[in-house]
Amino acid sequence: MASKAKAKKENEEAARICKELGCSKLFVNTKGEYFTEYTYALASEGGDKKKVETYEDRTEVEEVEIPIAEEKKAAKDKEPAKEKKADEVNKPENTDGNE
């Protein structure tokens, strides 16, 4: 029973940390330390992969529309693309008469 309660408490703590950091995955070592990078968790255990566990936050994340993309699209539709003439594209560099 104690192990189930401990596991539940650890999962709640990991979920809180994920929410706070804005990440969906944490790595936990045997000391109860949480890492966002697998390599850091692995290094904390001396490279022993068996001592590092992965926690993935399964909570639903609300999708948010990004209005900036819509604004850029609207601006692009309103303003026609300015085409460069061949002379502007192939214009030689200013050499000040030193060729």
mmCIF file of N, CA and C in Angstrom:
data_model
loop_
_atom_site.group_PDB
_atom_site.id
_atom_site.type_symbol
_atom_site.label_atom_id
_atom_site.label_comp_id
_atom_site.label_asym_id
_atom_site.label_seq_id
_atom_site.Cartn_x
_atom_site.Cartn_y
_atom_site.Cartn_z
ATOM 1 N N MET A 1 0.813 -1.191 0.000
ATOM 2 C CA MET A 1 0.000 0.000 0.000
ATOM 3 C C MET A 1 0.858 1.255 0.000
ATOM 4 N N ALA A 2 1.916 1.243 0.744
ATOM 5 C CA ALA A 2 2.763 2.426 0.863
ATOM 6 C C ALA A 2 3.397 2.776 -0.472
ATOM 7 N N SER A 3 3.731 1.753 -1.255
ATOM 8 C CA SER A 3 4.376 2.023 -2.534
ATOM 9 C C SER A 3 3.396 2.686 -3.521
ATOM 10 N N LYS A 4 2.102 2.306 -3.467
ATOM 11 C CA LYS A 4 1.108 2.930 -4.347
ATOM 12 C C LYS A 4 0.893 4.384 -3.971
ATOM 13 N N ALA A 5 0.846 4.661 -2.684
ATOM 14 C CA ALA A 5 0.672 6.037 -2.221
ATOM 15 C C ALA A 5 1.883 6.881 -2.595
ATOM 16 N N LYS A 6 3.067 6.304 -2.459
ATOM 17 C CA LYS A 6 4.297 7.009 -2.802
ATOM 18 C C LYS A 6 4.343 7.293 -4.304
ATOM 19 N N ALA A 7 3.957 6.303 -5.114
ATOM 20 C CA ALA A 7 3.952 6.473 -6.570
ATOM 21 C C ALA A 7 2.951 7.542 -6.984
ATOM 22 N N LYS A 8 1.795 7.564 -6.343
ATOM 23 C CA LYS A 8 0.785 8.573 -6.655
ATOM 24 C C LYS A 8 1.301 9.968 -6.314
ATOM 25 N N LYS A 9 1.967 10.083 -5.161
ATOM 26 C CA LYS A 9 2.515 11.369 -4.738
ATOM 27 C C LYS A 9 3.600 11.832 -5.720
ATOM 28 N N GLU A 10 4.438 10.910 -6.165
ATOM 29 C CA GLU A 10 5.485 11.240 -7.133
ATOM 30 C C GLU A 10 4.890 11.672 -8.463
ATOM 31 N N ASN A 11 3.823 10.996 -8.898
ATOM 32 C CA ASN A 11 3.168 11.368 -10.151
ATOM 33 C C ASN A 11 2.528 12.752 -10.044
ATOM 34 N N GLU A 12 1.935 13.049 -8.899
ATOM 35 C CA GLU A 12 1.347 14.372 -8.701
ATOM 36 C C GLU A 12 2.424 15.453 -8.734
ATOM 37 N N GLU A 13 3.555 15.166 -8.110
ATOM 38 C CA GLU A 13 4.665 16.109 -8.102
ATOM 39 C C GLU A 13 5.210 16.310 -9.520
ATOM 40 N N ALA A 14 5.356 15.235 -10.268
ATOM 41 C CA ALA A 14 5.847 15.316 -11.641
ATOM 42 C C ALA A 14 4.857 16.094 -12.516
ATOM 43 N N ALA A 15 3.566 15.876 -12.326
ATOM 44 C CA ALA A 15 2.554 16.604 -13.089
ATOM 45 C C ALA A 15 2.621 18.096 -12.775
ATOM 46 N N ARG A 16 2.822 18.435 -11.510
ATOM 47 C CA ARG A 16 2.928 19.836 -11.104
ATOM 48 C C ARG A 16 4.149 20.491 -11.753
ATOM 49 N N ILE A 17 5.271 19.780 -11.743
ATOM 50 C CA ILE A 17 6.504 20.310 -12.335
ATOM 51 C C ILE A 17 6.339 20.477 -13.840
ATOM 52 N N CYS A 18 5.724 19.508 -14.497
ATOM 53 C CA CYS A 18 5.492 19.612 -15.944
ATOM 54 C C CYS A 18 4.651 20.839 -16.265
ATOM 55 N N LYS A 19 3.604 21.039 -15.494
ATOM 56 C CA LYS A 19 2.736 22.196 -15.717
ATOM 57 C C LYS A 19 3.500 23.491 -15.492
ATOM 58 N N GLU A 20 4.290 23.540 -14.426
ATOM 59 C CA GLU A 20 5.052 24.736 -14.083
ATOM 60 C C GLU A 20 6.089 25.075 -15.158
ATOM 61 N N LEU A 21 6.752 24.053 -15.683
ATOM 62 C CA LEU A 21 7.805 24.263 -16.680
ATOM 63 C C LEU A 21 7.278 24.304 -18.114
ATOM 64 N N GLY A 22 6.049 23.858 -18.302
ATOM 65 C CA GLY A 22 5.484 23.838 -19.641
ATOM 66 C C GLY A 22 6.041 22.734 -20.504
ATOM 67 N N CYS A 23 6.401 21.612 -19.885
ATOM 68 C CA CYS A 23 6.932 20.486 -20.648
ATOM 69 C C CYS A 23 5.995 19.291 -20.496
ATOM 70 N N SER A 24 6.194 18.276 -21.297
ATOM 71 C CA SER A 24 5.329 17.105 -21.238
ATOM 72 C C SER A 24 6.071 15.848 -20.791
ATOM 73 N N LYS A 25 7.381 15.951 -20.597
ATOM 74 C CA LYS A 25 8.161 14.774 -20.229
ATOM 75 C C LYS A 25 9.228 15.149 -19.209
ATOM 76 N N LEU A 26 9.340 14.308 -18.176
ATOM 77 C CA LEU A 26 10.381 14.476 -17.167
ATOM 78 C C LEU A 26 11.111 13.160 -16.972
ATOM 79 N N PHE A 27 12.340 13.258 -16.520
ATOM 80 C CA PHE A 27 13.142 12.087 -16.211
ATOM 81 C C PHE A 27 13.463 12.135 -14.726
ATOM 82 N N VAL A 28 13.271 11.006 -14.050
ATOM 83 C CA VAL A 28 13.422 10.946 -12.603
ATOM 84 C C VAL A 28 14.510 9.943 -12.246
ATOM 85 N N ASN A 29 15.411 10.354 -11.341
ATOM 86 C CA ASN A 29 16.442 9.416 -10.889
ATOM 87 C C ASN A 29 16.000 8.767 -9.571
ATOM 88 N N THR A 30 16.805 7.879 -9.044
ATOM 89 C CA THR A 30 16.439 7.152 -7.822
ATOM 90 C C THR A 30 16.461 8.045 -6.592
ATOM 91 N N LYS A 31 17.053 9.220 -6.708
ATOM 92 C CA LYS A 31 17.101 10.164 -5.581
ATOM 93 C C LYS A 31 15.850 11.039 -5.520
ATOM 94 N N GLY A 32 14.961 10.881 -6.514
ATOM 95 C CA GLY A 32 13.739 11.679 -6.550
ATOM 96 C C GLY A 32 13.927 13.034 -7.199
ATOM 97 N N GLU A 33 15.009 13.187 -7.943
ATOM 98 C CA GLU A 33 15.269 14.447 -8.642
ATOM 99 C C GLU A 33 14.646 14.380 -10.028
ATOM 100 N N TYR A 34 14.085 15.506 -10.485
ATOM 101 C CA TYR A 34 13.429 15.578 -11.782
ATOM 102 C C TYR A 34 14.298 16.366 -12.760
ATOM 103 N N PHE A 35 14.346 15.883 -14.003
ATOM 104 C CA PHE A 35 15.143 16.516 -15.048
ATOM 105 C C PHE A 35 14.309 16.629 -16.311
ATOM 106 N N THR A 36 14.542 17.675 -17.085
ATOM 107 C CA THR A 36 13.890 17.794 -18.382
ATOM 108 C C THR A 36 14.752 17.191 -19.487
ATOM 109 N N GLU A 37 16.003 16.939 -19.189
ATOM 110 C CA GLU A 37 16.919 16.337 -20.160
ATOM 111 C C GLU A 37 17.352 14.951 -19.682
ATOM 112 N N TYR A 38 17.225 13.968 -20.560
ATOM 113 C CA TYR A 38 17.580 12.591 -20.226
ATOM 114 C C TYR A 38 19.057 12.468 -19.842
ATOM 115 N N THR A 39 19.906 13.178 -20.563
ATOM 116 C CA THR A 39 21.341 13.054 -20.317
ATOM 117 C C THR A 39 21.737 13.541 -18.923
ATOM 118 N N TYR A 40 21.031 14.558 -18.429
ATOM 119 C CA TYR A 40 21.322 15.058 -17.077
ATOM 120 C C TYR A 40 20.913 14.028 -16.026
ATOM 121 N N ALA A 41 19.742 13.434 -16.221
ATOM 122 C CA ALA A 41 19.280 12.399 -15.290
ATOM 123 C C ALA A 41 20.227 11.205 -15.328
ATOM 124 N N LEU A 42 20.655 10.831 -16.502
ATOM 125 C CA LEU A 42 21.578 9.713 -16.665
ATOM 126 C C LEU A 42 22.919 10.012 -15.990
ATOM 127 N N ALA A 43 23.417 11.220 -16.162
ATOM 128 C CA ALA A 43 24.685 11.607 -15.540
ATOM 129 C C ALA A 43 24.574 11.621 -14.016
ATOM 130 N N SER A 44 23.395 11.969 -13.503
ATOM 131 C CA SER A 44 23.222 12.007 -12.052
ATOM 132 C C SER A 44 23.272 10.614 -11.434
ATOM 133 N N GLU A 45 23.073 9.597 -12.257
ATOM 134 C CA GLU A 45 23.119 8.209 -11.793
ATOM 135 C C GLU A 45 24.366 7.493 -12.288
ATOM 136 N N GLY A 46 25.339 8.230 -12.718
ATOM 137 C CA GLY A 46 26.593 7.624 -13.168
ATOM 138 C C GLY A 46 26.468 6.829 -14.446
ATOM 139 N N GLY A 47 25.480 7.160 -15.280
ATOM 140 C CA GLY A 47 25.316 6.490 -16.559
ATOM 141 C C GLY A 47 24.498 5.214 -16.510
ATOM 142 N N ASP A 48 23.927 4.870 -15.352
ATOM 143 C CA ASP A 48 23.134 3.640 -15.215
ATOM 144 C C ASP A 48 21.707 3.891 -15.705
ATOM 145 N N LYS A 49 21.389 3.393 -16.898
ATOM 146 C CA LYS A 49 20.084 3.621 -17.521
ATOM 147 C C LYS A 49 18.936 3.007 -16.721
ATOM 148 N N LYS A 50 19.212 1.969 -15.984
ATOM 149 C CA LYS A 50 18.168 1.285 -15.216
ATOM 150 C C LYS A 50 17.661 2.134 -14.057
ATOM 151 N N LYS A 51 18.440 3.132 -13.655
ATOM 152 C CA LYS A 51 18.065 3.961 -12.512
ATOM 153 C C LYS A 51 17.302 5.230 -12.913
ATOM 154 N N VAL A 52 17.070 5.410 -14.198
ATOM 155 C CA VAL A 52 16.367 6.605 -14.675
ATOM 156 C C VAL A 52 15.015 6.185 -15.235
ATOM 157 N N GLU A 53 13.955 6.821 -14.717
ATOM 158 C CA GLU A 53 12.597 6.545 -15.184
ATOM 159 C C GLU A 53 12.071 7.765 -15.928
ATOM 160 N N THR A 54 11.114 7.519 -16.823
ATOM 161 C CA THR A 54 10.517 8.597 -17.604
ATOM 162 C C THR A 54 9.088 8.816 -17.154
ATOM 163 N N TYR A 55 8.722 10.080 -16.963
ATOM 164 C CA TYR A 55 7.344 10.447 -16.659
ATOM 165 C C TYR A 55 6.831 11.292 -17.815
ATOM 166 N N GLU A 56 5.690 10.883 -18.394
ATOM 167 C CA GLU A 56 5.070 11.666 -19.458
ATOM 168 C C GLU A 56 3.737 12.188 -18.963
ATOM 169 N N ASP A 57 3.551 13.495 -19.094
ATOM 170 C CA ASP A 57 2.315 14.133 -18.655
ATOM 171 C C ASP A 57 1.234 13.843 -19.688
ATOM 172 N N ARG A 58 0.183 13.208 -19.270
ATOM 173 C CA ARG A 58 -0.890 12.789 -20.181
ATOM 174 C C ARG A 58 -2.069 13.754 -20.181
ATOM 175 N N THR A 59 -1.981 14.873 -19.506
ATOM 176 C CA THR A 59 -3.100 15.807 -19.463
ATOM 177 C C THR A 59 -3.285 16.435 -20.829
ATOM 178 N N GLU A 60 -4.539 16.699 -21.147
ATOM 179 C CA GLU A 60 -4.864 17.304 -22.432
ATOM 180 C C GLU A 60 -4.415 18.758 -22.435
ATOM 181 N N VAL A 61 -3.773 19.132 -23.493
ATOM 182 C CA VAL A 61 -3.324 20.509 -23.653
ATOM 183 C C VAL A 61 -4.275 21.187 -24.622
ATOM 184 N N GLU A 62 -4.820 22.327 -24.203
ATOM 185 C CA GLU A 62 -5.756 23.051 -25.032
ATOM 186 C C GLU A 62 -5.018 23.694 -26.195
ATOM 187 N N GLU A 63 -5.539 23.473 -27.397
ATOM 188 C CA GLU A 63 -4.913 24.061 -28.566
ATOM 189 C C GLU A 63 -5.323 25.518 -28.663
ATOM 190 N N VAL A 64 -4.352 26.370 -28.902
ATOM 191 C CA VAL A 64 -4.595 27.798 -28.991
ATOM 192 C C VAL A 64 -4.203 28.277 -30.379
ATOM 193 N N GLU A 65 -5.102 29.029 -30.993
ATOM 194 C CA GLU A 65 -4.777 29.577 -32.306
ATOM 195 C C GLU A 65 -3.828 30.746 -32.141
ATOM 196 N N ILE A 66 -2.917 30.862 -33.055
ATOM 197 C CA ILE A 66 -1.954 31.944 -33.001
ATOM 198 C C ILE A 66 -2.416 33.033 -33.972
ATOM 199 N N PRO A 67 -2.860 34.159 -33.454
ATOM 200 C CA PRO A 67 -3.380 35.209 -34.330
ATOM 201 C C PRO A 67 -2.328 35.845 -35.214
ATOM 202 N N ILE A 68 -1.061 35.751 -34.853
ATOM 203 C CA ILE A 68 0.009 36.360 -35.641
ATOM 204 C C ILE A 68 0.045 35.761 -37.040
ATOM 205 N N ALA A 69 -0.133 34.452 -37.137
ATOM 206 C CA ALA A 69 -0.096 33.796 -38.440
ATOM 207 C C ALA A 69 -1.238 34.301 -39.317
ATOM 208 N N GLU A 70 -2.403 34.513 -38.730
ATOM 209 C CA GLU A 70 -3.538 35.012 -39.488
ATOM 210 C C GLU A 70 -3.281 36.440 -39.952
ATOM 211 N N GLU A 71 -2.678 37.255 -39.098
ATOM 212 C CA GLU A 71 -2.374 38.635 -39.467
ATOM 213 C C GLU A 71 -1.384 38.684 -40.621
ATOM 214 N N LYS A 72 -0.372 37.836 -40.582
ATOM 215 C CA LYS A 72 0.615 37.802 -41.658
ATOM 216 C C LYS A 72 -0.038 37.379 -42.966
ATOM 217 N N LYS A 73 -0.939 36.405 -42.891
ATOM 218 C CA LYS A 73 -1.613 35.927 -44.087
ATOM 219 C C LYS A 73 -2.497 37.022 -44.658
ATOM 220 N N ALA A 74 -3.218 37.732 -43.806
ATOM 221 C CA ALA A 74 -4.086 38.815 -44.260
ATOM 222 C C ALA A 74 -3.259 39.933 -44.896
ATOM 223 N N ALA A 75 -2.134 40.268 -44.285
ATOM 224 C CA ALA A 75 -1.266 41.310 -44.824
ATOM 225 C C ALA A 75 -0.684 40.884 -46.170
ATOM 226 N N LYS A 76 -0.365 39.617 -46.292
ATOM 227 C CA LYS A 76 0.197 39.099 -47.531
ATOM 228 C C LYS A 76 -0.827 39.175 -48.652
ATOM 229 N N ASP A 77 -2.099 38.874 -48.328
ATOM 230 C CA ASP A 77 -3.155 38.924 -49.325
ATOM 231 C C ASP A 77 -3.440 40.353 -49.776
ATOM 232 N N LYS A 78 -3.341 41.329 -48.885
ATOM 233 C CA LYS A 78 -3.634 42.724 -49.195
ATOM 234 C C LYS A 78 -2.536 43.370 -50.016
ATOM 235 N N GLU A 79 -1.304 43.064 -49.712
ATOM 236 C CA GLU A 79 -0.159 43.707 -50.336
ATOM 237 C C GLU A 79 0.432 42.797 -51.411
ATOM 238 N N PRO A 80 0.351 43.216 -52.678
ATOM 239 C CA PRO A 80 0.920 42.362 -53.731
ATOM 240 C C PRO A 80 2.441 42.308 -53.601
ATOM 241 N N ALA A 81 2.984 41.200 -53.953
ATOM 242 C CA ALA A 81 4.432 41.009 -53.868
ATOM 243 C C ALA A 81 5.125 41.915 -54.863
ATOM 244 N N LYS A 82 6.149 42.599 -54.413
ATOM 245 C CA LYS A 82 6.905 43.503 -55.271
ATOM 246 C C LYS A 82 8.006 42.700 -55.951
ATOM 247 N N GLU A 83 7.916 42.664 -57.270
ATOM 248 C CA GLU A 83 8.908 41.904 -58.021
ATOM 249 C C GLU A 83 10.066 42.809 -58.385
ATOM 250 N N LYS A 84 11.253 42.278 -58.276
ATOM 251 C CA LYS A 84 12.434 43.038 -58.657
ATOM 252 C C LYS A 84 12.677 42.862 -60.144
ATOM 253 N N LYS A 85 13.103 43.945 -60.736
ATOM 254 C CA LYS A 85 13.423 43.890 -62.157
ATOM 255 C C LYS A 85 14.788 43.224 -62.327
ATOM 256 N N ALA A 86 15.053 42.748 -63.504
ATOM 257 C CA ALA A 86 16.314 42.067 -63.788
ATOM 258 C C ALA A 86 17.497 42.983 -63.536
ATOM 259 N N ASP A 87 17.340 44.276 -63.809
ATOM 260 C CA ASP A 87 18.438 45.221 -63.589
ATOM 261 C C ASP A 87 18.775 45.353 -62.107
ATOM 262 N N GLU A 88 17.763 45.305 -61.243
ATOM 263 C CA GLU A 88 17.994 45.425 -59.800
ATOM 264 C C GLU A 88 18.676 44.189 -59.241
ATOM 265 N N VAL A 89 18.321 43.035 -59.742
ATOM 266 C CA VAL A 89 18.873 41.779 -59.253
ATOM 267 C C VAL A 89 20.323 41.621 -59.672
ATOM 268 N N ASN A 90 20.621 41.954 -60.919
ATOM 269 C CA ASN A 90 21.955 41.750 -61.465
ATOM 270 C C ASN A 90 22.803 43.017 -61.448
ATOM 271 N N LYS A 91 22.458 43.942 -60.617
ATOM 272 C CA LYS A 91 23.162 45.210 -60.535
ATOM 273 C C LYS A 91 24.580 44.981 -60.007
ATOM 274 N N PRO A 92 25.598 45.484 -60.712
ATOM 275 C CA PRO A 92 26.981 45.270 -60.245
ATOM 276 C C PRO A 92 27.270 46.086 -58.986
ATOM 277 N N GLU A 93 28.226 45.622 -58.225
ATOM 278 C CA GLU A 93 28.615 46.336 -57.011
ATOM 279 C C GLU A 93 29.271 47.652 -57.378
ATOM 280 N N ASN A 94 29.208 48.607 -56.476
ATOM 281 C CA ASN A 94 29.836 49.895 -56.693
ATOM 282 C C ASN A 94 31.346 49.728 -56.571
ATOM 283 N N THR A 95 32.047 49.979 -57.651
ATOM 284 C CA THR A 95 33.502 49.788 -57.641
ATOM 285 C C THR A 95 34.262 51.089 -57.639
ATOM 286 N N ASP A 96 33.547 52.227 -57.676
ATOM 287 C CA ASP A 96 34.156 53.558 -57.686
ATOM 288 C C ASP A 96 35.198 53.717 -58.793
ATOM 289 N N GLY A 97 34.962 53.132 -59.926
ATOM 290 C CA GLY A 97 35.856 53.252 -61.046
ATOM 291 C C GLY A 97 37.095 52.374 -60.983
ATOM 292 N N ASN A 98 37.260 51.590 -59.958
ATOM 293 C CA ASN A 98 38.415 50.695 -59.812
ATOM 294 C C ASN A 98 38.018 49.301 -60.269
ATOM 295 N N GLU A 99 38.260 49.012 -61.486
ATOM 296 C CA GLU A 99 37.864 47.700 -61.984
ATOM 297 C C GLU A 99 39.020 46.781 -62.118
#
